[in-house]
Short mmCIF file of C-alpha atoms in Angstrom, two decimals:
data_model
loop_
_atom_site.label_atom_id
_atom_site.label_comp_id
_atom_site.label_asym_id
_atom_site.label_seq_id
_atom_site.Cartn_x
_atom_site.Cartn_y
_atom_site.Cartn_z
CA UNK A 1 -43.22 -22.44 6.46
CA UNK A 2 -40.71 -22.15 9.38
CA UNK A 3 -37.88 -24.10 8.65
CA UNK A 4 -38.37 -26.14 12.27
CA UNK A 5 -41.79 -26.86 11.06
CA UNK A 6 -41.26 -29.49 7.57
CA UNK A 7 -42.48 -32.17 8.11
CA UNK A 8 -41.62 -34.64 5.72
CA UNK A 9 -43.85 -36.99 4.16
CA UNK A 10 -43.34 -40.87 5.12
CA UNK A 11 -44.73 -42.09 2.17
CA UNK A 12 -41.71 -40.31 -0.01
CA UNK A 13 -39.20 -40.94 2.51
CA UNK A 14 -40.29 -44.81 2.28
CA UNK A 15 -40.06 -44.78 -1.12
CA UNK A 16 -36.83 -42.91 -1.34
CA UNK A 17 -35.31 -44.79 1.37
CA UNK A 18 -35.71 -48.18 -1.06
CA UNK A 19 -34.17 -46.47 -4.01
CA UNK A 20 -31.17 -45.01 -1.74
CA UNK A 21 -30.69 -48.53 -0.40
CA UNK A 22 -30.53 -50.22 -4.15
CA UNK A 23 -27.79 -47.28 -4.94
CA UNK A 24 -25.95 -48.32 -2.40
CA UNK A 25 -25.99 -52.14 -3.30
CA UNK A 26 -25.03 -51.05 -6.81
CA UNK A 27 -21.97 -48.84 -5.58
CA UNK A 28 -20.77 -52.29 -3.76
CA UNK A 29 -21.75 -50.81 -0.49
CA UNK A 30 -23.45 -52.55 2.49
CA UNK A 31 -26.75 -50.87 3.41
CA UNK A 32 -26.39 -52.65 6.42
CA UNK A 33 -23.39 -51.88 7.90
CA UNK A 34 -23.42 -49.95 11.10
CA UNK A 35 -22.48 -46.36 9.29
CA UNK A 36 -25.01 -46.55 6.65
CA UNK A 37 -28.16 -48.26 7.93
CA UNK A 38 -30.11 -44.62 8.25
CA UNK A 39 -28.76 -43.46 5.07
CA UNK A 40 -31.39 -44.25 2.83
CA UNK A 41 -33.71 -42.51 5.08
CA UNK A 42 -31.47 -39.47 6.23
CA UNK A 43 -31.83 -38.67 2.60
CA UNK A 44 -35.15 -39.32 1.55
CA UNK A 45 -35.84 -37.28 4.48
CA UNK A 46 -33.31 -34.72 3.37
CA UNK A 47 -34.39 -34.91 -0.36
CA UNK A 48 -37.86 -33.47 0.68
CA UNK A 49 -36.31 -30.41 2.49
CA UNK A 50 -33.89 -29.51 -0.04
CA UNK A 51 -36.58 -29.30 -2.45
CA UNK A 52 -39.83 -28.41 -0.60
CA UNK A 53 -39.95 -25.11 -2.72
CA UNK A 54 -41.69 -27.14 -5.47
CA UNK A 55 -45.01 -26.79 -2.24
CA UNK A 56 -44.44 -23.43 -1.59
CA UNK A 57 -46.37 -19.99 -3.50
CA UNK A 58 -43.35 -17.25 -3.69
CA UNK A 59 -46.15 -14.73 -5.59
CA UNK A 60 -48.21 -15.43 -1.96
CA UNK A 61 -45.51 -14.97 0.05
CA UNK A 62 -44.53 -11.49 -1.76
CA UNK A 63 -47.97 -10.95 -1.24
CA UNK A 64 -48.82 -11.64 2.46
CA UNK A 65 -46.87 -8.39 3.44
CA UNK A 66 -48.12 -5.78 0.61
CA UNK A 67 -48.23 -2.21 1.45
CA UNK A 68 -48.84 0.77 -0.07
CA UNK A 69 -46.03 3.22 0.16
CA UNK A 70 -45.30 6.19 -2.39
CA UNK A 71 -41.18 5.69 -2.28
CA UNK A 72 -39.71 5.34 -5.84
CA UNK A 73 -36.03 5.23 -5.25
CA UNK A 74 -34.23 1.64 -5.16
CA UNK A 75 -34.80 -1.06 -2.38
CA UNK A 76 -31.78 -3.48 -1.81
CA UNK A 77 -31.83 -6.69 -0.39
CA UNK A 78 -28.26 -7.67 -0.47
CA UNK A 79 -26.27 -11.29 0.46
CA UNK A 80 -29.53 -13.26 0.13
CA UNK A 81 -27.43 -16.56 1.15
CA UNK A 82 -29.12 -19.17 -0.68
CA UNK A 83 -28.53 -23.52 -1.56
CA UNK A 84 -29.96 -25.40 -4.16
CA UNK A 85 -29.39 -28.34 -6.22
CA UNK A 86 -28.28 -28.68 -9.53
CA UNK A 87 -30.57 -30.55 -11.91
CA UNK A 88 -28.05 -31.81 -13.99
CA UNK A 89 -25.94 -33.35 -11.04
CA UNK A 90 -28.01 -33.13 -8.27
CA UNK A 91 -25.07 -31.94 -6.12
CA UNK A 92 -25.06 -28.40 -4.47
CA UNK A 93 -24.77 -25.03 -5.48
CA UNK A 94 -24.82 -21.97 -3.26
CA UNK A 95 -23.81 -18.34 -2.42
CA UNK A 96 -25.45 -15.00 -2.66
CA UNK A 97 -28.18 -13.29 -3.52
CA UNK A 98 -28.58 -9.66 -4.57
CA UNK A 99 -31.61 -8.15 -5.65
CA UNK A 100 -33.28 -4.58 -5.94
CA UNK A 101 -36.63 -2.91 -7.15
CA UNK A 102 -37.95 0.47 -7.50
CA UNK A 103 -41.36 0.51 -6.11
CA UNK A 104 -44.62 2.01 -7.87
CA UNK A 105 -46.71 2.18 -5.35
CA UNK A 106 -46.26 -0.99 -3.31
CA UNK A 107 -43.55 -2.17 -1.17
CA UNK A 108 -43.31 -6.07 0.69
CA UNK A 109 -41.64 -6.89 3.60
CA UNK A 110 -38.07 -7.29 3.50
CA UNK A 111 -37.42 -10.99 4.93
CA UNK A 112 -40.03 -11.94 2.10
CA UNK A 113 -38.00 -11.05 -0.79
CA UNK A 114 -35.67 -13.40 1.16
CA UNK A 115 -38.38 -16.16 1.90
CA UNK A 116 -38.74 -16.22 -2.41
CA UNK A 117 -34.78 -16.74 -2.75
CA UNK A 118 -35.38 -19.69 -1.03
CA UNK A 119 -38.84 -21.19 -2.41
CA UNK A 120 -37.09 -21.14 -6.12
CA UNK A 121 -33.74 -22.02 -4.53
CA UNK A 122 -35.24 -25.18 -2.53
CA UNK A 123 -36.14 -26.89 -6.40
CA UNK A 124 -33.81 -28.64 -8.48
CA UNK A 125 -32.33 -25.55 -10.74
CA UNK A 126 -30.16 -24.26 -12.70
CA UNK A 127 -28.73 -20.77 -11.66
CA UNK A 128 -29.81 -19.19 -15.18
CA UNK A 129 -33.34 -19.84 -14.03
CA UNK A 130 -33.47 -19.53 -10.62
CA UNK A 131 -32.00 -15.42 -11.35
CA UNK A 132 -35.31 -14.90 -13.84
CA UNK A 133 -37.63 -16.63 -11.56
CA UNK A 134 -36.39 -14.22 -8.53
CA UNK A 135 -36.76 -11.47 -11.40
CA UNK A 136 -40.22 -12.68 -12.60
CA UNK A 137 -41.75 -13.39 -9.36
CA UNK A 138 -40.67 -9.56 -8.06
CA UNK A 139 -41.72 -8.17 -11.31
CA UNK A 140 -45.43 -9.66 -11.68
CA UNK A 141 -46.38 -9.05 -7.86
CA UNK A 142 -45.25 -5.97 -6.99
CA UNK A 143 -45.42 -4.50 -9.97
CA UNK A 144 -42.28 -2.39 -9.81
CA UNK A 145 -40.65 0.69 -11.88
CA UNK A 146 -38.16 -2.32 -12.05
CA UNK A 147 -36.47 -5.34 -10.56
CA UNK A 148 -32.80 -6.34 -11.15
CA UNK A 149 -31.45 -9.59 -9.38
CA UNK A 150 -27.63 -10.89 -9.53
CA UNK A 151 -26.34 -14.16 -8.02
CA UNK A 152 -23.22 -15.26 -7.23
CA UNK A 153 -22.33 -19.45 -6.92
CA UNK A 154 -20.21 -22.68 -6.99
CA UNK A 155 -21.22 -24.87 -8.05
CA UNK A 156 -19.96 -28.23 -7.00
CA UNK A 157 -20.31 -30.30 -9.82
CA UNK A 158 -18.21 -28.69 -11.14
CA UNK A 159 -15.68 -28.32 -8.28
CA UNK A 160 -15.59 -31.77 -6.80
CA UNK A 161 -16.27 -33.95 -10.55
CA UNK A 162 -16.05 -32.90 -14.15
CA UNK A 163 -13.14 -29.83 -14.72
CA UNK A 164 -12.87 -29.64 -10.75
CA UNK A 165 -12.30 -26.13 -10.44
CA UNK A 166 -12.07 -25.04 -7.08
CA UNK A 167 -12.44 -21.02 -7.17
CA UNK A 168 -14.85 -20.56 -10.09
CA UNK A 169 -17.59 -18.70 -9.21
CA UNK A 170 -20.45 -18.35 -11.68
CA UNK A 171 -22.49 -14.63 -11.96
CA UNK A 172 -25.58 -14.25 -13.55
CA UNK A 173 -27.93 -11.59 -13.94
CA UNK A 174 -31.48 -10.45 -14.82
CA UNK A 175 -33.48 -7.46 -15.13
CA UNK A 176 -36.38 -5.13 -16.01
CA UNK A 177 -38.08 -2.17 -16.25
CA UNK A 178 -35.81 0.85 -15.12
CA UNK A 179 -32.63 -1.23 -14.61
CA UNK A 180 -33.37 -1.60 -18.28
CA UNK A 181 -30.84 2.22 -18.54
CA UNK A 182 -26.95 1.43 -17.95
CA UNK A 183 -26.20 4.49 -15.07
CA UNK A 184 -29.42 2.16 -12.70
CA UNK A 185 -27.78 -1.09 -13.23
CA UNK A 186 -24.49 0.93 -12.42
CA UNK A 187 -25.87 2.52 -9.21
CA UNK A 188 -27.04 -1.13 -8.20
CA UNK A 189 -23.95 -2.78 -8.67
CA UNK A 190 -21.68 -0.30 -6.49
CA UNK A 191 -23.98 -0.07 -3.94
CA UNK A 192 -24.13 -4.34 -3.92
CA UNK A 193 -20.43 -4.73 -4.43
CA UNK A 194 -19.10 -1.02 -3.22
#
């Protein structure tokens, strides 16, 4: 789905618009005032977008651009930018993407390994998951030699509440198959990082 494209649904943003508008009479606010009379449905409208990926097949995306090509030496899709939300918080979390495979047979089309950063991205996640999802997803469609993935975040519940650390940036990483033997994983990581 092109981003231009979503459409949100009015029913949800209804509903999500009365729930935003109690919040706000809870927090002592005035729903009506001039500044925040759109609010409740700027976000139920917003809502919907930031987590559309829950209506979206990342295995059929991989899969809409699936070629055959004998090339067994690493792909890399680096600086995948990506934003989600954080389950536990719902506040945002964001940064970058790495991820690589060694094809057995079948490559995909670049901008799609992209297009399923942002399907698991655009669901309320946890970064943990959302780096074996990316793995997963790679893994069972292509069927690769191997798939490693690595993402970089803040996350800002905990910059902006909690221990409110500004710089700390969370790494995770996942990976199978050949990336399994230390001297792949090393070759991934200078050619991500340098």
């Amino acid at each position: 789905m092109d981003l231009q494209a979503f459409e949100p649904n009015e029913e949800i943003t209804r509903q999500s618009a009365e729930l935003v508008r109690r919040q706000l009479l809870l927090l002592g606010e005035d729903p009506e005032r001039e500044g925040l009379k759109k609010t409740p449905r700027r976000i139920g409208k917003s809502l919907q977008f930031l987590t559309k990926g829950y209506g979206e097949d990342p295995k059929a995306i991989l899969q809409s651009a699936l070629f055959e090509e004998d090339y067994r030496q690493m792909v890399i899709v680096k600086d995948i930018d990506f934003y989600s939300l954080c389950e536990h918080h719902m506040l945002p979390f964001f940064g970058k993407v790495h991820i690589a495979y060694i094809p057995n047979g079948k490559i995909t089309g670049l901008s799609k390994i992209a297009r399923v950063v942002d399907v698991y991205a655009r669901r309320l996640q946890v970064q943990e998951r959302l780096t074996t999802q990316i793995k997963d997803c790679i893994q069972e469609t292509l069927e690769p030699l191997g798939v490693m993935v690595v993402i970089e975040a803040e996350h800002l519940c905990m910059q902006m509440r909690g221990v409110q650390k500004q710089h700390a940036m969370t790494v995770t990483s996942d990976f199978t198959g050949a990336f399994n033997q230390a001297k792949t994983r090393e070759e991934f990581m200078k050619l991500v990082i340098g």
